[in-house]
Coordinates of C-alpha atoms and ligand atoms in Angstrom, one line a residue:
M7 CA 0.0 0.0 0.0
S8 CA 1.4 3.4 -0.8
G9 CA 1.9 6.0 2.0
E10 CA -0.6 8.2 0.2
E11 CA -3.3 5.5 0.3
A12 CA -2.7 4.8 4.0
F13 CA -3.0 8.5 4.9
A14 CA -6.0 9.8 3.3
V15 CA -7.0 10.9 6.8
R16 CA -3.8 11.8 8.8
R17 CA -1.0 13.6 7.1
R18 CA 0.6 16.1 9.4
L19 CA 0.9 15.7 13.2
S20 CA 2.1 17.7 16.2
I21 CA 3.3 15.9 19.3
L22 CA 2.9 17.5 22.7
G23 CA 5.6 15.9 24.9
S24 CA 7.9 14.6 22.2
T25 CA 10.8 14.0 24.4
G26 CA 9.1 11.5 26.7
S27 CA 8.6 7.7 26.5
I28 CA 5.5 7.9 24.3
G29 CA 6.7 11.0 22.4
R30 CA 9.9 9.3 21.3
Q31 CA 8.2 6.1 20.3
S32 CA 5.6 8.1 18.4
L33 CA 8.3 9.9 16.4
E34 CA 9.7 6.5 15.5
V35 CA 6.2 5.3 14.4
M36 CA 5.7 8.5 12.4
A37 CA 9.1 8.2 10.7
A38 CA 8.2 4.6 9.6
L39 CA 4.8 5.8 8.3
G40 CA 6.2 8.8 6.5
L41 CA 4.0 11.3 8.3
S42 CA 5.1 14.9 8.5
V43 CA 5.5 16.9 11.8
G44 CA 3.9 20.3 12.4
A45 CA 5.1 21.1 16.0
L46 CA 7.0 19.4 18.8
T47 CA 6.9 20.4 22.4
A48 CA 8.5 19.4 25.7
H49 CA 9.1 20.6 29.2
R50 CA 12.8 21.6 29.3
N51 CA 15.0 19.0 27.5
A52 CA 16.5 21.4 24.9
A53 CA 19.3 18.9 23.8
L54 CA 16.8 16.1 22.8
L55 CA 14.3 18.5 21.3
E56 CA 17.1 20.0 19.1
E57 CA 18.0 16.5 17.9
Q58 CA 14.3 15.8 17.1
V59 CA 13.9 19.1 15.3
R60 CA 17.0 18.4 13.2
R61 CA 15.6 15.1 12.2
F62 CA 11.9 15.8 11.7
R63 CA 12.1 19.5 10.6
P64 CA 8.9 20.8 12.3
E65 CA 7.6 24.3 11.7
L66 CA 7.5 25.0 15.4
A67 CA 9.4 23.8 18.5
V68 CA 8.2 24.7 22.0
L69 CA 9.7 24.3 25.5
A70 CA 7.4 25.1 28.5
D71 CA 10.4 26.2 30.4
E72 CA 11.3 29.8 29.3
S73 CA 15.0 29.6 30.0
A74 CA 15.4 26.2 28.3
A75 CA 13.5 27.7 25.3
R76 CA 16.1 30.5 25.0
D77 CA 18.8 27.9 24.9
L78 CA 16.8 26.0 22.2
A79 CA 16.4 29.1 20.1
V80 CA 20.3 29.5 20.1
R81 CA 20.8 25.8 19.2
L82 CA 18.3 26.0 16.3
A83 CA 19.3 29.4 15.0
D84 CA 20.6 27.8 11.8
T85 CA 17.3 26.0 11.0
P86 CA 14.0 27.3 9.7
T87 CA 12.1 26.0 12.8
R88 CA 10.5 28.7 14.9
V89 CA 11.0 28.4 18.7
A90 CA 8.4 29.5 21.2
A91 CA 8.1 29.2 25.0
G92 CA 5.7 28.8 27.9
R93 CA 2.0 28.4 28.0
S94 CA 1.3 30.5 24.9
G95 CA 3.9 28.5 22.9
L96 CA 2.2 25.2 23.9
L97 CA -1.2 26.6 22.9
E98 CA 0.2 27.7 19.6
A99 CA 1.7 24.2 19.0
A100 CA -1.6 22.6 19.9
T101 CA -3.6 24.7 17.4
L102 CA -1.0 25.1 14.6
E103 CA -2.7 25.4 11.1
G104 CA -2.2 22.7 8.6
V105 CA -2.0 20.0 11.3
D106 CA -4.8 17.4 11.3
T107 CA -3.9 15.4 14.4
V108 CA -2.3 16.3 17.7
L109 CA -0.8 13.4 19.7
T110 CA -0.9 14.4 23.4
A111 CA 2.0 12.6 25.2
V112 CA 2.5 15.3 28.0
V113 CA 2.4 13.8 31.5
G114 CA -0.1 15.1 34.0
I115 CA -2.7 17.8 34.0
A116 CA -0.3 20.1 32.2
G117 CA -1.8 18.5 29.1
A118 CA -5.4 19.6 29.8
E119 CA -5.3 23.2 28.4
P120 CA -3.4 22.4 25.2
T121 CA -5.6 19.3 24.5
L122 CA -8.7 21.3 24.8
A123 CA -7.3 24.1 22.6
A124 CA -6.4 21.5 20.0
I125 CA -9.9 20.0 20.0
R126 CA -11.5 23.5 19.7
A127 CA -9.2 24.2 16.7
G128 CA -10.7 21.1 15.1
K129 CA -7.7 18.7 15.5
D130 CA -8.2 15.0 16.0
I131 CA -6.6 13.8 19.2
A132 CA -4.4 10.7 19.6
L133 CA -4.6 10.6 23.4
A134 CA -1.9 9.3 25.6
N135 CA -2.3 12.0 28.3
K136 CA -4.9 10.2 30.4
E137 CA -4.8 12.7 33.3
T138 CA -6.6 15.2 31.0
L139 CA -9.6 12.8 30.7
V140 CA -9.4 12.0 34.4
C141 CA -9.5 15.7 35.4
A142 CA -11.6 17.2 32.6
G143 CA -13.4 14.3 31.0
A144 CA -16.8 16.0 30.7
L145 CA -15.2 19.1 29.2
V146 CA -13.0 17.2 26.8
T147 CA -15.6 14.8 25.5
A148 CA -18.2 17.6 25.1
A149 CA -15.7 19.8 23.2
A150 CA -14.8 16.8 21.0
R151 CA -18.5 16.2 20.2
E152 CA -19.0 19.9 19.4
A153 CA -16.0 20.2 17.2
G154 CA -16.7 16.9 15.5
V155 CA -13.1 15.5 16.2
E156 CA -12.0 12.0 17.1
L157 CA -10.5 11.1 20.4
L158 CA -8.2 8.2 19.5
P159 CA -6.8 6.2 22.4
V160 CA -3.1 5.5 22.6
D161 CA -3.2 3.9 26.1
S162 CA -2.7 0.1 25.4
E163 CA -5.8 -1.0 27.2
H164 CA -8.0 1.6 25.6
S165 CA -6.6 0.8 22.2
A166 CA -7.4 -2.8 22.8
I167 CA -11.0 -1.9 23.7
F168 CA -11.2 0.4 20.7
Q169 CA -10.0 -2.5 18.5
C170 CA -12.5 -4.9 20.0
L171 CA -15.3 -2.3 19.4
Q172 CA -14.7 -2.0 15.7
G173 CA -17.9 -2.9 13.9
C174 CA -20.1 -2.4 17.0
A175 CA -22.4 0.4 16.1
D176 CA -24.6 0.2 19.2
R177 CA -22.9 0.7 22.6
G178 CA -25.9 -1.0 24.2
E179 CA -24.6 -4.3 22.9
V180 CA -21.6 -3.9 25.3
E181 CA -22.2 -5.7 28.6
R182 CA -18.9 -4.7 30.2
I183 CA -15.3 -3.8 29.6
L184 CA -12.6 -5.7 31.3
L185 CA -9.3 -3.8 31.8
T186 CA -6.3 -5.9 32.4
A187 CA -3.6 -4.8 34.9
S188 CA -0.1 -6.1 35.3
G189 CA -0.3 -5.3 39.0
G190 CA 3.1 -3.6 38.7
P191 CA 6.3 -4.7 40.6
F192 CA 4.7 -5.0 44.1
Y193 CA 1.6 -7.1 43.4
G194 CA 1.2 -9.7 46.2
K195 CA 2.9 -7.6 48.9
D196 CA 1.0 -6.4 52.0
W197 CA 0.8 -2.9 53.4
Q198 CA 3.7 -3.5 55.8
A199 CA 6.0 -4.7 53.0
L200 CA 4.8 -1.9 50.8
S201 CA 5.7 0.7 53.4
L202 CA 9.3 -0.3 53.0
V203 CA 9.7 -0.3 49.2
T204 CA 12.1 2.1 47.6
K205 CA 11.8 4.4 44.6
E206 CA 14.3 2.2 42.7
Q207 CA 12.1 -0.8 43.2
A208 CA 9.0 1.1 42.2
L209 CA 10.7 2.2 39.0
Q210 CA 11.2 -1.5 37.9
H211 CA 8.1 -2.3 36.1
P212 CA 8.0 -6.0 35.1
N213 CA 6.6 -5.6 31.6
W214 CA 6.6 -2.1 30.3
S215 CA 9.3 0.7 30.0
M216 CA 7.6 4.0 30.6
G217 CA 8.1 7.5 32.1
A218 CA 8.7 7.6 35.9
K219 CA 5.4 9.0 36.9
I220 CA 3.2 6.4 35.2
T221 CA 5.6 3.6 36.4
V222 CA 4.9 4.7 40.0
D223 CA 1.2 5.0 39.2
S224 CA 1.3 1.4 38.0
A225 CA 3.0 0.3 41.2
T226 CA 0.3 1.9 43.4
M227 CA -2.5 0.8 40.9
M228 CA -3.5 4.4 40.6
N229 CA -2.8 4.0 36.9
K230 CA -5.5 1.4 36.6
G231 CA -7.9 3.6 38.6
F232 CA -7.3 6.4 36.2
E233 CA -7.7 4.0 33.3
V234 CA -11.2 3.1 34.6
I235 CA -12.1 6.8 34.4
E236 CA -10.5 7.1 31.0
A237 CA -12.5 4.2 29.7
M238 CA -15.7 5.7 31.2
W239 CA -15.3 8.9 29.2
L240 CA -13.9 7.4 26.0
Y241 CA -16.5 4.7 25.7
D242 CA -19.5 6.4 27.4
L243 CA -20.1 3.5 29.9
P244 CA -21.1 3.7 33.5
L245 CA -18.5 2.8 36.1
E246 CA -20.3 -0.4 37.1
R247 CA -19.7 -1.8 33.6
I248 CA -15.9 -1.3 33.8
D249 CA -14.1 -4.1 35.6
V250 CA -10.4 -4.7 36.3
V251 CA -8.6 -8.0 36.4
I252 CA -5.0 -8.6 37.3
H253 CA -3.2 -10.3 34.5
R254 CA 0.5 -10.4 35.3
E255 CA 1.8 -11.4 31.9
S256 CA 0.5 -8.3 30.0
V257 CA -0.4 -10.4 26.9
I258 CA -4.1 -9.7 26.8
H259 CA -4.3 -5.8 26.7
S260 CA -8.0 -5.7 27.6
L261 CA -11.4 -7.3 26.8
V262 CA -15.0 -6.4 25.9
E263 CA -17.9 -8.7 26.9
F264 CA -21.0 -8.3 24.7
R265 CA -24.6 -8.9 25.7
D266 CA -24.7 -12.3 23.9
G267 CA -21.9 -13.4 26.1
A268 CA -19.1 -13.2 23.5
V269 CA -15.8 -11.9 24.8
L270 CA -13.4 -10.2 22.5
A271 CA -9.8 -9.4 23.5
Q272 CA -6.7 -8.0 21.9
L273 CA -3.4 -9.8 22.5
G274 CA 0.2 -9.0 21.7
V275 CA 3.6 -8.4 23.1
P276 CA 3.8 -5.4 25.4
D277 CA 5.0 -2.7 23.0
M278 CA 3.4 0.7 22.8
R279 CA 4.3 1.2 19.1
L280 CA 1.3 -0.8 18.1
P281 CA -1.4 1.2 20.0
I282 CA 0.4 4.4 18.9
Q283 CA 0.4 3.3 15.3
Y284 CA -3.3 2.1 15.4
A285 CA -4.3 5.6 16.6
L286 CA -2.6 7.1 13.6
T287 CA -3.7 4.7 10.9
W288 CA -7.2 3.9 12.1
P289 CA -9.4 2.6 10.5
R290 CA -6.6 1.0 8.6
R291 CA -3.9 -1.5 9.7
L292 CA -0.4 -1.2 8.4
P293 CA 2.7 -3.3 9.0
C294 CA 4.3 -2.5 12.3
P295 CA 7.8 -3.4 13.5
T296 CA 6.7 -4.8 16.9
P297 CA 7.8 -8.3 17.8
R298 CA 5.1 -10.9 17.1
L299 CA 3.3 -12.9 19.7
D300 CA 4.3 -16.5 19.6
L301 CA 1.6 -18.4 21.5
L302 CA 3.8 -21.5 21.8
R303 CA 6.5 -19.5 23.7
C304 CA 4.0 -17.4 25.6
P305 CA 3.9 -17.7 29.3
N306 CA 0.7 -19.3 30.9
L307 CA -1.9 -16.6 31.1
T308 CA -3.2 -16.0 34.7
F309 CA -6.1 -13.9 36.1
L310 CA -6.6 -12.7 39.7
P311 CA -9.0 -10.2 41.3
P312 CA -7.5 -6.8 42.3
D313 CA -6.3 -6.5 45.9
G314 CA -8.2 -3.5 47.1
E315 CA -7.0 -3.7 50.7
N316 CA -3.3 -3.2 50.0
F317 CA -3.7 -1.2 46.8
P318 CA -6.5 1.3 47.8
C319 CA -5.8 3.7 44.9
L320 CA -8.0 1.7 42.4
D321 CA -11.1 2.1 44.6
L322 CA -10.2 5.7 45.4
A323 CA -10.3 6.5 41.7
R324 CA -13.8 4.8 41.4
Q325 CA -15.0 6.8 44.4
A326 CA -13.7 10.1 42.9
A327 CA -15.4 9.3 39.6
R328 CA -18.7 8.4 41.3
R329 CA -18.7 11.8 43.0
G330 CA -17.7 13.5 39.8
G331 CA -17.2 17.3 39.5
V332 CA -13.7 18.3 40.5
V333 CA -13.1 15.3 42.8
P334 CA -11.1 13.4 40.2
A335 CA -9.0 16.5 39.5
A336 CA -8.3 16.8 43.2
L337 CA -7.3 13.1 43.3
N338 CA -5.0 13.6 40.3
G339 CA -3.4 16.8 41.7
A340 CA -2.7 15.1 45.1
N341 CA -1.3 12.1 43.2
E342 CA 1.0 14.1 41.0
A343 CA 2.3 15.9 44.0
A344 CA 2.7 12.7 46.1
V345 CA 4.4 10.8 43.3
A346 CA 6.9 13.7 42.9
L347 CA 7.5 13.7 46.6
F348 CA 8.1 10.0 46.5
L349 CA 10.5 10.3 43.6
E350 CA 12.4 13.0 45.6
G351 CA 12.7 10.5 48.5
R352 CA 10.6 12.7 50.8
I353 CA 7.8 10.3 51.5
G354 CA 7.2 6.6 51.6
F355 CA 5.3 4.5 49.1
C356 CA 2.2 4.2 51.3
D357 CA 2.0 8.0 51.8
I358 CA 0.9 8.2 48.2
P359 CA -2.5 6.6 48.8
R360 CA -2.7 8.4 52.2
L361 CA -2.3 11.8 50.6
C362 CA -4.7 10.9 47.9
Q363 CA -7.4 9.7 50.3
R364 CA -7.1 13.0 52.1
A365 CA -7.5 15.0 48.9
V366 CA -10.7 13.0 48.0
A367 CA -12.1 13.6 51.4
A368 CA -11.4 17.3 51.3
A369 CA -12.5 17.9 47.6
P370 CA -15.5 20.3 47.2
E371 CA -18.7 19.4 45.3
I372 CA -18.8 21.5 42.1
P373 CA -21.2 20.1 39.6
A374 CA -20.4 20.8 35.9
P375 CA -17.0 22.4 36.7
S376 CA -15.3 24.8 34.2
L377 CA -11.6 24.3 33.3
E378 CA -10.8 27.0 35.8
D379 CA -12.6 25.0 38.6
V380 CA -10.7 21.9 37.6
L381 CA -7.3 23.8 37.6
S382 CA -8.0 25.4 41.0
A383 CA -9.1 22.0 42.5
D384 CA -5.8 20.7 41.1
A385 CA -3.7 23.4 42.6
A386 CA -5.5 23.2 46.1
A387 CA -5.0 19.4 46.2
R388 CA -1.3 19.8 45.3
A389 CA -0.7 22.5 47.9
D390 CA -2.4 20.4 50.5
A391 CA -0.5 17.3 49.6
R392 CA 2.8 19.1 49.9
S393 CA 1.9 20.7 53.2
G394 CA 0.7 17.3 54.6
I395 CA 4.1 15.6 54.7
Ligands
NAD26 P1 7.4 11.0 30.2 O1 7.6 11.6 31.5 O2 8.4 10.0 29.6 O3 7.2 12.2 29.1 C1 6.4 13.3 29.4 C2 6.6 14.3 28.3 O4 5.8 15.5 28.7 C3 8.0 14.9 28.1 O5 8.2 15.2 26.8 C4 8.0 16.1 28.9 O6 9.0 17.0 28.5 C5 6.6 16.7 28.7 N1 6.2 17.5 29.9 C6 6.3 17.1 31.2 N2 5.8 18.1 32.0 C7 5.4 19.1 31.1 C8 4.9 20.5 31.3 N3 4.6 20.9 32.5 N4 4.6 21.2 30.2 C9 4.8 20.7 29.0 N5 5.4 19.5 28.8 C10 5.6 18.7 29.8 O7 5.9 10.3 30.2 P2 5.3 9.2 29.3 O8 5.6 7.9 30.0 O9 5.7 9.3 27.9 O10 3.8 9.4 29.5 C11 3.1 10.4 28.8 C12 1.6 10.3 29.0 O11 1.2 9.1 28.3 C13 1.1 10.1 30.5 O12 -0.1 10.7 30.6 C14 1.0 8.6 30.7 O13 0.1 8.3 31.6 C15 0.5 8.2 29.3 N6 0.9 6.8 28.9 C16 2.2 6.4 28.9 C17 2.5 5.1 28.5 C18 3.9 4.7 28.4 O14 4.2 3.5 28.0 N7 4.9 5.5 28.7 C19 1.5 4.2 28.3 C20 0.2 4.6 28.4 C21 -0.1 5.9 28.7
MG27 MG1 -2.3 1.6 30.1

């Protein structure tokens, strides 16, 4: 198939968070597909962004950090790429003309404003930045409906569900979604043992190589809690119809059970390049360089119920989603602050769920919040988590 035929839909992309784990793999996928790059953004890694700009020649490169952006501008003075900085730069990158799709690979709620701006500018979204849906799911899905743009999942579980739902025109035919969870490095440990784990241990994920924040979220199971909320918004299903099963081997990426009892699943080796590529080529499938699943060499597939007692974050996320409003944003804000404190060595692993519990308990009830409400709930929860240590 010619590149042209494959990309009747997606031709020019921007990546928000191009220097991260998803961002780097996305550039690799885009290079193989021959897609062109509109804008690249990152937080403050000028050296890597310079390298990416020299290779992919985007029109615009943005660093959120102003002084790193000045450094980048000097580094790129001999190139035609324009450099911008800060919030206005990120918003410009998100809405750049001539770009049809924005891949959001920023970590945390920092992705919310640019993602909403991209949607309102009519861009399809390839969404990795789950925190945006956790915090502002109602706003984001309403804006996407209004603008008539696609929200294409990059998260592997949500991509699996998306793949299983192809051809299902009536959501009423879906009985439930079953998200698989590896359980992270600590599954099977009790609270006492968990209180002693180190940051180095938390960063050793058994199956996936990812950014530090999501790796810690996987260890606490907060990542799966966030993914339940993400699935609720992406697939417009009530919480009660989204279940989680521990599947240590990460071969089945998630399942959909239909009302006739049929269960469809997507299987594969754990490699983010496939879900990234599917978000970019949907509804087509193209060759992908990921290693193939060999069933005869595959480990035995096992399934266990989640351990809610020692890993309370999953239920905490459900509780936040049930209350709605800004409660999930407060949970996310406290979690971002707590994970950062844990990575700085200032709190223990079990302090993460403790600080998150406190934020959920303290979160105000604000029905139908605006983005400003969401951002101020986030800021309050962060400040509270930092003062609570
Ligand atoms: P990462 O930490 O490796 O990369 C994050 C990127 O965001 C970097 O480019 C960084 O420069 C940028 N960034 C960070 N803070 C920023 C800020 N304040 N303003 C602007 N840019 C900022 O993270 P990652 O592992 O690539 O994850 C990115 C997102 O994708 C997260 O939401 C994560 O939950 C989701 N996700 C990741 C994986 C994975 O395999 N890594 C899988 C599924 C979902
Ligand atoms: Mg995932």
